[in-house]
Amino acid sequence: PDNKALSFCHSCGHFFCKDCLQEGIEFYYCKKESCQQQLQEEKLQKAENSIITNKKSITNQYKFMEKIFILGIIGSILLFIGVFTPIVSIPIMGNINYFNNGKGDGVIILAISILSFILVLFKKYKGLLYTGFGSLAVLIFTFVNFQIKMNEITSQMNSELADNPFKELANTAISSIQLQWGWALLVIGSILIITSSKLKNEKFI
């Protein structure tokens, strides 16, 4: 009775000193049997809530990892398919794909796509950052190289056919050379592979 009251019991509402109270997870409880029972119920409820929260966290993590896996798989497949789709159309010759019968840079992209697929299967997402940027680097190199060659051909044609009546016909043929939809698959595939790796790294840093 002489001790100063610390707080009140959350169950019965009476004030008690420090020695007569037991601290729960959120509230104080006195040492009466009924109040102690409520203390145990509070602890049990807290434990149940913690289990539910952990289950939700694990479920969300699993779903997130599943999305990363799917992104990596789709990216690898798109990159693989893109190698065999038309990237340039040339008059008379028709469409040319990136593989070009094993002579083009598409061979490198093909190898990268297979490697990326294997990395995803084994969940080695960090490696996808290298394969993704590697494939983009090869694509950029090919694109820039293509533009340089086109400019060289155009300049050469204008120089050699300056007074030739077939100059316009040659220019028309050159202007008919067009990039094709295969580029879209290749670029999207590379971006998805990079995204898969970045999401994994950012989520679990």
CSV table of C-alpha atoms in Angstrom, one decimal:
chain,number,residue,atom,x,y,z
A,1,PRO,CA,0.0,0.0,0.0
A,2,ASP,CA,2.9,2.4,0.7
A,3,ASN,CA,4.5,1.8,-2.7
A,4,LYS,CA,3.7,4.2,-5.5
A,5,ALA,CA,1.3,2.9,-8.2
A,6,LEU,CA,3.1,2.3,-11.5
A,7,SER,CA,0.0,1.6,-13.7
A,8,PHE,CA,-3.3,-0.1,-13.8
A,9,CYS,CA,-4.2,-3.7,-14.6
A,10,HIS,CA,-5.6,-3.9,-18.1
A,11,SER,CA,-7.9,-6.7,-17.0
A,12,CYS,CA,-9.5,-5.5,-13.7
A,13,GLY,CA,-8.6,-1.8,-14.0
A,14,HIS,CA,-7.1,-1.4,-10.5
A,15,PHE,CA,-3.9,0.5,-10.0
A,16,PHE,CA,-0.9,-1.4,-8.6
A,17,CYS,CA,2.8,-0.8,-7.8
A,18,LYS,CA,5.6,-2.2,-9.9
A,19,ASP,CA,6.0,-5.4,-7.8
A,20,CYS,CA,2.3,-6.3,-8.2
A,21,LEU,CA,2.2,-5.9,-11.9
A,22,GLN,CA,3.4,-8.1,-14.7
A,23,GLU,CA,4.2,-6.5,-18.0
A,24,GLY,CA,2.5,-8.1,-21.0
A,25,ILE,CA,3.2,-7.6,-24.7
A,26,GLU,CA,1.1,-4.4,-24.8
A,27,PHE,CA,-0.4,-3.9,-21.3
A,28,TYR,CA,0.2,-4.5,-17.6
A,29,TYR,CA,-1.6,-7.2,-15.6
A,30,CYS,CA,-1.9,-7.8,-11.9
A,31,LYS,CA,-1.3,-11.2,-10.4
A,32,LYS,CA,-4.9,-12.2,-9.9
A,33,GLU,CA,-5.7,-15.6,-11.6
A,34,SER,CA,-8.3,-14.1,-13.9
A,35,CYS,CA,-6.0,-11.3,-15.0
A,36,GLN,CA,-3.1,-13.7,-15.5
A,37,GLN,CA,-5.3,-15.8,-17.7
A,38,GLN,CA,-6.0,-12.7,-19.9
A,39,LEU,CA,-2.3,-12.0,-20.0
A,40,GLN,CA,-1.7,-15.5,-21.4
A,41,GLU,CA,-4.5,-15.0,-23.9
A,42,GLU,CA,-2.8,-11.7,-25.0
A,43,LYS,CA,0.5,-13.6,-25.6
A,44,LEU,CA,-1.3,-16.4,-27.5
A,45,GLN,CA,-3.1,-13.9,-29.7
A,46,LYS,CA,0.2,-12.1,-30.4
A,47,ALA,CA,1.8,-15.4,-31.3
A,48,GLU,CA,-1.0,-16.3,-33.6
A,49,ASN,CA,-0.9,-12.8,-35.3
A,50,SER,CA,2.9,-13.3,-35.7
A,51,ILE,CA,2.4,-16.6,-37.4
A,52,ILE,CA,-0.2,-15.2,-39.8
A,53,THR,CA,2.0,-12.3,-40.6
A,54,ASN,CA,4.9,-14.6,-41.3
A,55,LYS,CA,2.8,-16.8,-43.5
A,56,LYS,CA,1.6,-13.8,-45.5
A,57,SER,CA,5.2,-12.6,-45.8
A,58,ILE,CA,6.4,-16.1,-47.1
A,59,THR,CA,3.5,-16.2,-49.5
A,60,ASN,CA,4.2,-12.7,-50.9
A,61,GLN,CA,7.9,-13.6,-51.2
A,62,TYR,CA,7.1,-16.8,-53.1
A,63,LYS,CA,4.8,-14.9,-55.5
A,64,PHE,CA,7.4,-12.3,-56.0
A,65,MET,CA,10.1,-14.9,-56.7
A,66,GLU,CA,7.7,-16.6,-59.1
A,67,LYS,CA,7.2,-13.4,-61.1
A,68,ILE,CA,11.0,-12.9,-61.3
A,69,PHE,CA,11.4,-16.5,-62.5
A,70,ILE,CA,8.7,-16.0,-65.2
A,71,LEU,CA,10.3,-12.7,-66.3
A,72,GLY,CA,13.6,-14.4,-66.7
A,73,ILE,CA,12.2,-17.4,-68.6
A,74,ILE,CA,10.2,-15.2,-71.0
A,75,GLY,CA,13.2,-12.9,-71.6
A,76,SER,CA,15.4,-15.9,-72.4
A,77,ILE,CA,12.8,-17.4,-74.8
A,78,LEU,CA,12.2,-14.1,-76.5
A,79,LEU,CA,15.9,-13.6,-77.0
A,80,PHE,CA,16.3,-17.1,-78.4
A,81,ILE,CA,13.3,-16.7,-80.8
A,82,GLY,CA,14.5,-13.2,-81.8
A,83,VAL,CA,17.7,-14.7,-83.2
A,84,PHE,CA,15.7,-16.5,-85.9
A,85,THR,CA,13.2,-13.8,-86.7
A,86,PRO,CA,13.8,-11.2,-89.5
A,87,ILE,CA,15.8,-8.2,-88.4
A,88,VAL,CA,16.4,-6.7,-91.9
A,89,SER,CA,14.6,-6.9,-95.2
A,90,ILE,CA,16.6,-6.4,-98.4
A,91,PRO,CA,15.1,-6.2,-101.9
A,92,ILE,CA,15.5,-9.4,-103.9
A,93,MET,CA,17.3,-11.1,-101.0
A,94,GLY,CA,14.3,-10.9,-98.8
A,95,ASN,CA,14.4,-11.1,-95.0
A,96,ILE,CA,17.6,-11.8,-93.1
A,97,ASN,CA,17.6,-13.0,-89.5
A,98,TYR,CA,20.2,-12.4,-86.8
A,99,PHE,CA,21.5,-15.9,-86.9
A,100,ASN,CA,22.3,-15.6,-90.7
A,101,ASN,CA,23.3,-19.3,-91.0
A,102,GLY,CA,25.7,-19.1,-88.1
A,103,LYS,CA,27.6,-16.2,-89.6
A,104,GLY,CA,26.1,-13.2,-87.7
A,105,ASP,CA,26.3,-11.8,-84.2
A,106,GLY,CA,23.2,-13.7,-83.6
A,107,VAL,CA,25.3,-16.7,-82.6
A,108,ILE,CA,26.5,-14.8,-79.6
A,109,ILE,CA,22.9,-13.8,-78.7
A,110,LEU,CA,21.9,-17.4,-79.1
A,111,ALA,CA,24.5,-18.5,-76.7
A,112,ILE,CA,23.5,-15.8,-74.2
A,113,SER,CA,19.9,-16.7,-74.4
A,114,ILE,CA,20.6,-20.4,-73.6
A,115,LEU,CA,23.0,-19.3,-70.7
A,116,SER,CA,20.3,-17.0,-69.4
A,117,PHE,CA,17.7,-19.8,-69.5
A,118,ILE,CA,20.0,-22.1,-67.5
A,119,LEU,CA,20.7,-19.3,-65.0
A,120,VAL,CA,17.0,-18.8,-64.4
A,121,LEU,CA,16.4,-22.5,-64.0
A,122,PHE,CA,19.1,-22.6,-61.3
A,123,LYS,CA,17.9,-19.3,-59.9
A,124,LYS,CA,21.3,-17.6,-60.4
A,125,TYR,CA,19.7,-14.3,-61.0
A,126,LYS,CA,22.8,-12.2,-60.4
A,127,GLY,CA,24.3,-13.7,-63.5
A,128,LEU,CA,21.3,-12.5,-65.5
A,129,LEU,CA,22.6,-8.9,-65.1
A,130,TYR,CA,25.7,-9.8,-67.1
A,131,THR,CA,23.9,-11.8,-69.8
A,132,GLY,CA,21.2,-9.1,-70.1
A,133,PHE,CA,23.6,-6.2,-70.5
A,134,GLY,CA,25.8,-8.4,-72.7
A,135,SER,CA,23.0,-9.1,-75.1
A,136,LEU,CA,22.1,-5.4,-75.2
A,137,ALA,CA,25.7,-4.5,-75.9
A,138,VAL,CA,25.9,-7.0,-78.9
A,139,LEU,CA,22.6,-5.6,-80.2
A,140,ILE,CA,23.8,-2.0,-80.0
A,141,PHE,CA,27.1,-3.0,-81.7
A,142,THR,CA,25.2,-4.7,-84.6
A,143,PHE,CA,22.8,-1.9,-85.0
A,144,VAL,CA,25.5,0.8,-85.1
A,145,ASN,CA,27.6,-1.3,-87.4
A,146,PHE,CA,24.6,-1.7,-89.7
A,147,GLN,CA,23.9,2.0,-89.8
A,148,ILE,CA,27.6,2.7,-90.6
A,149,LYS,CA,27.6,0.3,-93.4
A,150,MET,CA,24.4,1.7,-94.8
A,151,ASN,CA,25.9,5.2,-94.8
A,152,GLU,CA,29.0,3.9,-96.5
A,153,ILE,CA,27.0,2.2,-99.2
A,154,THR,CA,24.9,5.3,-99.8
A,155,SER,CA,28.0,7.5,-100.0
A,156,GLN,CA,29.7,5.1,-102.4
A,157,MET,CA,26.6,4.8,-104.6
A,158,ASN,CA,26.2,8.6,-104.8
A,159,SER,CA,29.9,9.0,-105.7
A,160,GLU,CA,30.2,6.2,-108.3
A,161,LEU,CA,26.8,6.8,-109.9
A,162,ALA,CA,26.9,10.5,-109.9
A,163,ASP,CA,26.0,10.8,-113.6
A,164,ASN,CA,24.5,7.4,-114.0
A,165,PRO,CA,20.8,7.2,-115.1
A,166,PHE,CA,20.3,4.3,-112.8
A,167,LYS,CA,21.3,6.3,-109.7
A,168,GLU,CA,17.7,6.9,-108.6
A,169,LEU,CA,16.9,3.2,-109.0
A,170,ALA,CA,19.9,2.4,-106.8
A,171,ASN,CA,18.9,4.9,-104.2
A,172,THR,CA,15.4,3.4,-104.2
A,173,ALA,CA,16.8,0.0,-103.7
A,174,ILE,CA,18.9,1.2,-100.7
A,175,SER,CA,16.0,3.1,-99.2
A,176,SER,CA,13.9,-0.1,-99.4
A,177,ILE,CA,16.2,-1.8,-96.9
A,178,GLN,CA,14.2,-1.8,-93.7
A,179,LEU,CA,14.7,-3.0,-90.1
A,180,GLN,CA,12.2,-5.7,-89.1
A,181,TRP,CA,10.2,-6.7,-86.1
A,182,GLY,CA,12.9,-9.2,-84.9
A,183,TRP,CA,14.7,-6.3,-83.2
A,184,ALA,CA,11.7,-5.7,-80.9
A,185,LEU,CA,11.8,-9.3,-79.6
A,186,LEU,CA,15.6,-9.1,-79.0
A,187,VAL,CA,15.4,-5.8,-77.2
A,188,ILE,CA,12.4,-6.8,-75.1
A,189,GLY,CA,14.1,-10.1,-74.2
A,190,SER,CA,17.2,-8.4,-73.0
A,191,ILE,CA,15.3,-5.9,-71.0
A,192,LEU,CA,13.2,-8.6,-69.3
A,193,ILE,CA,16.4,-10.6,-68.4
A,194,ILE,CA,17.9,-7.4,-66.8
A,195,THR,CA,14.7,-6.6,-65.0
A,196,SER,CA,14.5,-10.1,-63.6
A,197,SER,CA,18.0,-9.7,-62.1
A,198,LYS,CA,17.5,-6.1,-60.9
A,199,LEU,CA,14.2,-7.0,-59.1
A,200,LYS,CA,15.8,-9.9,-57.3
A,201,ASN,CA,18.8,-7.8,-56.2
A,202,GLU,CA,16.7,-4.8,-55.1
A,203,LYS,CA,14.2,-7.0,-53.2
A,204,PHE,CA,16.8,-8.8,-51.1
A,205,ILE,CA,19.5,-6.2,-50.6
